[in-house]
mmCIF file of C-alpha atoms in Angstrom:
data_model
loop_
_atom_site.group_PDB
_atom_site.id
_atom_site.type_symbol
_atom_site.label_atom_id
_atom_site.label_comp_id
_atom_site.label_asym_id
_atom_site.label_seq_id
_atom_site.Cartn_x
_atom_site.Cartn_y
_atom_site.Cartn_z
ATOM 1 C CA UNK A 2 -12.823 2.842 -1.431
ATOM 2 C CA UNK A 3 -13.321 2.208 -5.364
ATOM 3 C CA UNK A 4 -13.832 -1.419 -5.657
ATOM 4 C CA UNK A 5 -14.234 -3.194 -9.165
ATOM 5 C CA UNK A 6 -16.141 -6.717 -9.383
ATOM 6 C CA UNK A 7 -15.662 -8.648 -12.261
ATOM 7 C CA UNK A 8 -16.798 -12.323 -12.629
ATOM 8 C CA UNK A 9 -16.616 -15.369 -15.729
ATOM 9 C CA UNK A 10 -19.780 -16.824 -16.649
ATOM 10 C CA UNK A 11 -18.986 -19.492 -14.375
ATOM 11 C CA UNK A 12 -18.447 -17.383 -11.347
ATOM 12 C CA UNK A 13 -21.244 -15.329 -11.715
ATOM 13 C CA UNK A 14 -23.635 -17.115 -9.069
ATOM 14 C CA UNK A 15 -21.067 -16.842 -6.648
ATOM 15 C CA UNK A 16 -20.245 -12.877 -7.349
ATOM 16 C CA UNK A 17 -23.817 -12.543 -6.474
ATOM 17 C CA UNK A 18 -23.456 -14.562 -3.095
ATOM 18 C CA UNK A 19 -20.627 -12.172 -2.467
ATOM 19 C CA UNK A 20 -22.221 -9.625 -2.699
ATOM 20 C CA UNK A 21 -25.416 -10.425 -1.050
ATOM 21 C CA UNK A 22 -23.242 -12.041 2.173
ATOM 22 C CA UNK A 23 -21.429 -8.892 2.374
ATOM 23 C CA UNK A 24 -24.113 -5.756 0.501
ATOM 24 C CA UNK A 25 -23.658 -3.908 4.233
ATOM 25 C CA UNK A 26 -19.983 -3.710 3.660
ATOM 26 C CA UNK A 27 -20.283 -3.159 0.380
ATOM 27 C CA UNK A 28 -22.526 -0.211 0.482
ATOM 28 C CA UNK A 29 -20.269 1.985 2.017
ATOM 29 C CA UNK A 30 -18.362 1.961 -0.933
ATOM 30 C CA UNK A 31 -18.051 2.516 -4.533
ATOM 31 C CA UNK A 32 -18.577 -0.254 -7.222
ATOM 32 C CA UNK A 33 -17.150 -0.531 -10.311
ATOM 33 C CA UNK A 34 -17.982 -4.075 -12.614
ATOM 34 C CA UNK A 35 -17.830 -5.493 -16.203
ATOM 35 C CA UNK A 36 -21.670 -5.298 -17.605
ATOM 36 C CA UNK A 37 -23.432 -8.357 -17.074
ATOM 37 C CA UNK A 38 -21.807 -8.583 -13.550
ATOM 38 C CA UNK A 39 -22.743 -5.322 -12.644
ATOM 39 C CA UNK A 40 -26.310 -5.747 -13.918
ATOM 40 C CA UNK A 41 -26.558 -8.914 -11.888
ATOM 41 C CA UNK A 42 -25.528 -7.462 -9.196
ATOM 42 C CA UNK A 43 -27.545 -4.744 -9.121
ATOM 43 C CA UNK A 44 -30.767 -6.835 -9.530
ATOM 44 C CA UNK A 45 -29.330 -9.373 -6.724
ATOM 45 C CA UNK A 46 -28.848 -6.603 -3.975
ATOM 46 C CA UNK A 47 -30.020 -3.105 -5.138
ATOM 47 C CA UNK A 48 -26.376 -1.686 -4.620
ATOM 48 C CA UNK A 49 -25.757 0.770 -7.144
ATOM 49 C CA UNK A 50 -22.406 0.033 -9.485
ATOM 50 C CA UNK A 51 -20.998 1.638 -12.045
ATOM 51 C CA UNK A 52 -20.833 -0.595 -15.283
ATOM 52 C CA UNK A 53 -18.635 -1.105 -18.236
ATOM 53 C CA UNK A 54 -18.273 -3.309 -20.996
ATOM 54 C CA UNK A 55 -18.703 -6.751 -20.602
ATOM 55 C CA UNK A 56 -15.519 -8.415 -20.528
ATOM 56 C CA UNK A 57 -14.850 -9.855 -23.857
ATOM 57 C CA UNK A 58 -15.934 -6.384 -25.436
ATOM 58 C CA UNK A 59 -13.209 -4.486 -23.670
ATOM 59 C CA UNK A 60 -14.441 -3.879 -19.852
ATOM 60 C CA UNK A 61 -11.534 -5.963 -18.580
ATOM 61 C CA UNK A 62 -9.397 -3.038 -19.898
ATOM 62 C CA UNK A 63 -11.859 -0.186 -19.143
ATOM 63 C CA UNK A 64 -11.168 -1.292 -15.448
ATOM 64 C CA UNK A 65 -7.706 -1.947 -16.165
ATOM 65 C CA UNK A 66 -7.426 1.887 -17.318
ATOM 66 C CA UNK A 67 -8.862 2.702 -14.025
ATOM 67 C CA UNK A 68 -6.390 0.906 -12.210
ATOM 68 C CA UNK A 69 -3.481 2.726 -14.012
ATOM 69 C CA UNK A 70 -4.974 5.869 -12.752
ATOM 70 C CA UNK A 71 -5.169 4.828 -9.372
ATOM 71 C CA UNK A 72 -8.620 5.281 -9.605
ATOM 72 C CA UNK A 73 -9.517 2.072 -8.295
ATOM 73 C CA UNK A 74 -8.359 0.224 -4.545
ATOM 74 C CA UNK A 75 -9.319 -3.295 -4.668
ATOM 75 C CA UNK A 76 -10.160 -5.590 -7.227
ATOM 76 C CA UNK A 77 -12.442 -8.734 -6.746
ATOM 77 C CA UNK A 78 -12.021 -11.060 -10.299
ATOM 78 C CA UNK A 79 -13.555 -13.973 -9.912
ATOM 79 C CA UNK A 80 -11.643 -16.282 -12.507
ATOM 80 C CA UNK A 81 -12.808 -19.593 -13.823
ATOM 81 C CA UNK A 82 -9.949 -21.410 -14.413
ATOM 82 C CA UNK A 83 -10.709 -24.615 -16.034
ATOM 83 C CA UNK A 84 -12.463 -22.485 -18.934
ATOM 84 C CA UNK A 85 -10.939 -21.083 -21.903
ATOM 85 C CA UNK A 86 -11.389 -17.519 -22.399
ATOM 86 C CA UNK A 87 -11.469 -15.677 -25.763
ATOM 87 C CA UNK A 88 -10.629 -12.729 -23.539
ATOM 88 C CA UNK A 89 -7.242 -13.822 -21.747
ATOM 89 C CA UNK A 90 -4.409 -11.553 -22.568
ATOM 90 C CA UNK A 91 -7.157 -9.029 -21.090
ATOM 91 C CA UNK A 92 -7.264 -10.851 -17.994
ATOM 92 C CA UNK A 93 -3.971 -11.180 -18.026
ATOM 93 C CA UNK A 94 -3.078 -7.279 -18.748
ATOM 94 C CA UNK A 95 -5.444 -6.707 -15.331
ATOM 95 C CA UNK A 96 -4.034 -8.955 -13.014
ATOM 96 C CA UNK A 97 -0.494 -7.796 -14.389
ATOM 97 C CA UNK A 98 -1.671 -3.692 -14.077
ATOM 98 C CA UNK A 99 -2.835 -4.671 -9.779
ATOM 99 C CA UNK A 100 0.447 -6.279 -9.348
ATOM 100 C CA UNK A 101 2.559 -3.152 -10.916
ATOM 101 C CA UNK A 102 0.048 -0.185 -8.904
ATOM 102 C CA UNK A 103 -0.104 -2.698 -5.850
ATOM 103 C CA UNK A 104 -3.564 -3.174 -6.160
ATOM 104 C CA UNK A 105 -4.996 -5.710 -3.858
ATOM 105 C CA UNK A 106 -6.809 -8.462 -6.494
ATOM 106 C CA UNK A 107 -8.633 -11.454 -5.358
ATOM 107 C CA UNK A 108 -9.283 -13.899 -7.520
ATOM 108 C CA UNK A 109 -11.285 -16.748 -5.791
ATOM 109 C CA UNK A 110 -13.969 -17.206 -3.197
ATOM 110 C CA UNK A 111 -11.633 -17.423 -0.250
ATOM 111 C CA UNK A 112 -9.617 -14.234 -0.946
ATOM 112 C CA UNK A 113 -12.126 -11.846 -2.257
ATOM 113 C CA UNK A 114 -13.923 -12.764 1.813
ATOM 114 C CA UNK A 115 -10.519 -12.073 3.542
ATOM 115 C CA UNK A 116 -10.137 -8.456 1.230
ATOM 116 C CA UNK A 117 -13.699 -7.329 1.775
ATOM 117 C CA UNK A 118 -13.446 -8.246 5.979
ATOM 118 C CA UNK A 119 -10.241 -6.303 5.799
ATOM 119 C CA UNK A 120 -11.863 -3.279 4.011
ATOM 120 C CA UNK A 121 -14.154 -3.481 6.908
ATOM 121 C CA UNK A 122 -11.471 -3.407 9.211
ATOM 122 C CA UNK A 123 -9.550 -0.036 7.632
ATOM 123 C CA UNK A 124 -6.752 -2.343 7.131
ATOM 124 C CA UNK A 125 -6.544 -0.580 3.249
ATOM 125 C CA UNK A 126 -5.353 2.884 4.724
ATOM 126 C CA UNK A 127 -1.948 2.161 3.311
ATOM 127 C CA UNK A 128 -3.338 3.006 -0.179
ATOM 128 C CA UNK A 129 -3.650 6.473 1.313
ATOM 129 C CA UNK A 130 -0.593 7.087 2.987
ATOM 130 C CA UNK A 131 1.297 5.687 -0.599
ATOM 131 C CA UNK A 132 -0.616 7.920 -2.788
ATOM 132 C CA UNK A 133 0.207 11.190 -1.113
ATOM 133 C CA UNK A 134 -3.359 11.579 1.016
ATOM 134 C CA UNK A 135 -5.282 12.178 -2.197
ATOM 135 C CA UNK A 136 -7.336 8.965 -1.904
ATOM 136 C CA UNK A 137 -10.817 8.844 -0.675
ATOM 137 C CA UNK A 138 -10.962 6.325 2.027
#
């Protein structure tokens, strides 16, 4: 599966949990992030991920352009939402491009553990089966 990790300044510290709790999962599949998420977590678990933008310059969209090629299964966005951000009708454009190519999107703590335990489980092998077979798994 192509999963894309994208975290707010805020929620940074607890991508990196994330990813550490859950790097055996994780490695199994492909990983997609905004840059200084992607560098962090990198540096916090050694997984390899392939980085954009940071968020604010445009790598809200760059993933966003993946999703509307259905190049990308799951997306973990870890939102702060009691901050302001200069970036939001990006954030809002992504959330609004997983809900139109059924893209499963967690965007808290809570959600993004249920998505990656079900990724786990093969329980995304719908995304297969609705995209004619042409998916990697």
């Amino acid at each position: 599966m192509k999963i894309a990790l994208i975290a707010h300044d805020r929620k940074k510290q607890d991508m990196i949990q994330l990813t550490t709790a859950y790097k055996d999962i994780l490695k199994k599949h492909e990983l997609f992030a905004t840059g200084t998420t992607g560098l962090k977590i990198t540096e916090a678990t050694g997984l390899p991920v392939v980085r954009f933008q940071s968020g604010p310059l445009g790598g809200d969209q760059q993933i966003g352009a993946l999703i509307a090629k259905n190049d990308i299964d799951l997306v973990i966005f870890l939102r702060d939402p009691l901050t302001a951000q200069p970036h939001e009708p990006d954030v809002s454009a992504l959330i609004r491009l997983s809900d139109v190519y059924a893209i499963p999107l967690a965007t808290n703590m809570g959600t993004a553990e249920i998505l990656i335990r079900s990724v786990e489980e093969g329980a995304f092998e719908f995304r297969n089966i609705v995209h004619g077979g042409d998916r990697d798994a």
